[in-house]
Amino acid sequence: MEEKLQPGKIEGGLSAAGLRFGIVVSRFNSFITERLLSAAVDALDRAGASSKDVDVVHVPGSFELPLAAKKLAATEKYDALIAIGCILRGETAHYDYVCSETSRGLQLAQMDSGLPIAFCVLTCDTLEQAINRAGLKGGNKGFSPPLKWLICHASFAPPIPSRLPPESCGASNVSLRTKAREFAMQMLFQWDMSQQDFTKLEAKFWKSAKAADKTRAFANKLFEGAAKEVTALDEIIVKHCENWRFERLAAIDRAILRLAIHEMSGSETPPKVVLNEAVEMAKKFSSEDAGAFVNGVLDTVHKSLQKK
């Protein structure tokens, strides 16, 4: 009887022993955030973290969390950061702006630094919801994210070289190219935010991101090609984004579209493959609806390219 496939697993445990954590906490709605902080510290304690390896920094409100997280990441003292806040809906659109920019800012800080940042920011319609989420009437939701982050940290560690498939294998080439596209998208995203010199950005990026030489070379080629053609690519995006203003596009979605259109236009990779990869990236890195949006835009772009 043919032996059933048993894939090898590369997994991390839930031990925080020896790891350093920075926790950034909003003072606004401190009745809630201090409860979340207590639960997060308790979670780290149970996972084996030492008191000397956990630092807590308070900021005025959730809007200030991204900057504080970025500054802590820049010290290179920590293995991970945890951002804690509580944003309550009011009578104006202020809530939407703060929620959006806080989450986007923390995402940018994470991608720019390569340091995992656990998102423990409650976004609630009412104080009652926040009280329930903070565990004052039940289980504390601040307890779970730090433990989930510990798994995340293990997954960010470089894979064991002996367990990686050889690049010469066709199946692994698909996998490695997928990873290269993700790396290229992340560099394009960072470049869009900072407008850094290509060489400097790549050097900084590859300090934290680990990849085989071929994967790195392909990622750099895609990133540089898309960045150099960004004006033309944006014109194509604007043309095919019905009912969407270009400046309203999420930066992640913009990077994914730019990269995919660049590859569709000038590579030997089948456009359908590029489209599918872009959709999967959108689902992984952007919002729930981003996959369908990216699919719609790229499908119309693909059809227009076929007519040429």
Coordinates of C-alpha atoms in Angstrom, one line a residue, residues 21-26 55-78 80-84 102 104-119:
F21 CA 8.6 42.8 24.2
G22 CA 7.7 46.5 23.9
I23 CA 4.1 47.3 24.8
V24 CA 2.6 50.7 23.7
V25 CA -0.6 51.7 25.5
S26 CA -3.0 54.5 24.9
D55 CA 8.8 47.4 28.6
V56 CA 5.6 49.5 28.7
V57 CA 5.3 52.9 27.1
H58 CA 2.1 55.1 27.5
V59 CA 1.0 57.5 24.8
P60 CA -1.9 60.1 24.8
G61 CA -4.3 58.2 22.5
S62 CA -4.6 55.4 19.9
F63 CA -3.6 57.8 17.1
E64 CA -0.1 58.1 18.6
L65 CA 0.4 54.3 18.8
P66 CA 2.0 54.0 15.3
L67 CA 4.7 56.6 15.9
A68 CA 5.6 55.2 19.3
A69 CA 5.7 51.7 17.8
K70 CA 8.0 52.9 15.0
K71 CA 10.4 54.5 17.4
L72 CA 10.5 51.4 19.6
A73 CA 11.2 49.2 16.6
A74 CA 14.0 51.5 15.5
T75 CA 15.9 50.8 18.8
E76 CA 16.3 47.2 17.6
K77 CA 15.9 46.1 21.2
Y78 CA 12.7 44.1 20.8
A80 CA 8.0 42.1 19.1
L81 CA 5.7 44.9 20.0
I82 CA 2.1 45.0 21.3
A83 CA -0.1 48.0 20.6
I84 CA -3.0 48.5 23.0
T102 CA -4.2 53.8 13.6
R104 CA -2.8 51.6 8.8
G105 CA 0.0 53.3 10.7
L106 CA 0.7 50.2 12.8
Q107 CA 0.7 48.1 9.6
L108 CA 3.2 50.4 8.0
A109 CA 5.4 50.4 11.1
Q110 CA 5.3 46.6 11.0
M111 CA 6.2 46.3 7.3
D112 CA 8.8 49.1 7.5
S113 CA 10.6 47.5 10.5
G114 CA 10.1 43.9 9.8
L115 CA 9.1 43.5 13.5
P116 CA 5.8 41.8 14.3
I117 CA 3.3 44.1 16.0
A118 CA 0.3 42.6 17.8
F119 CA -2.9 44.7 17.1

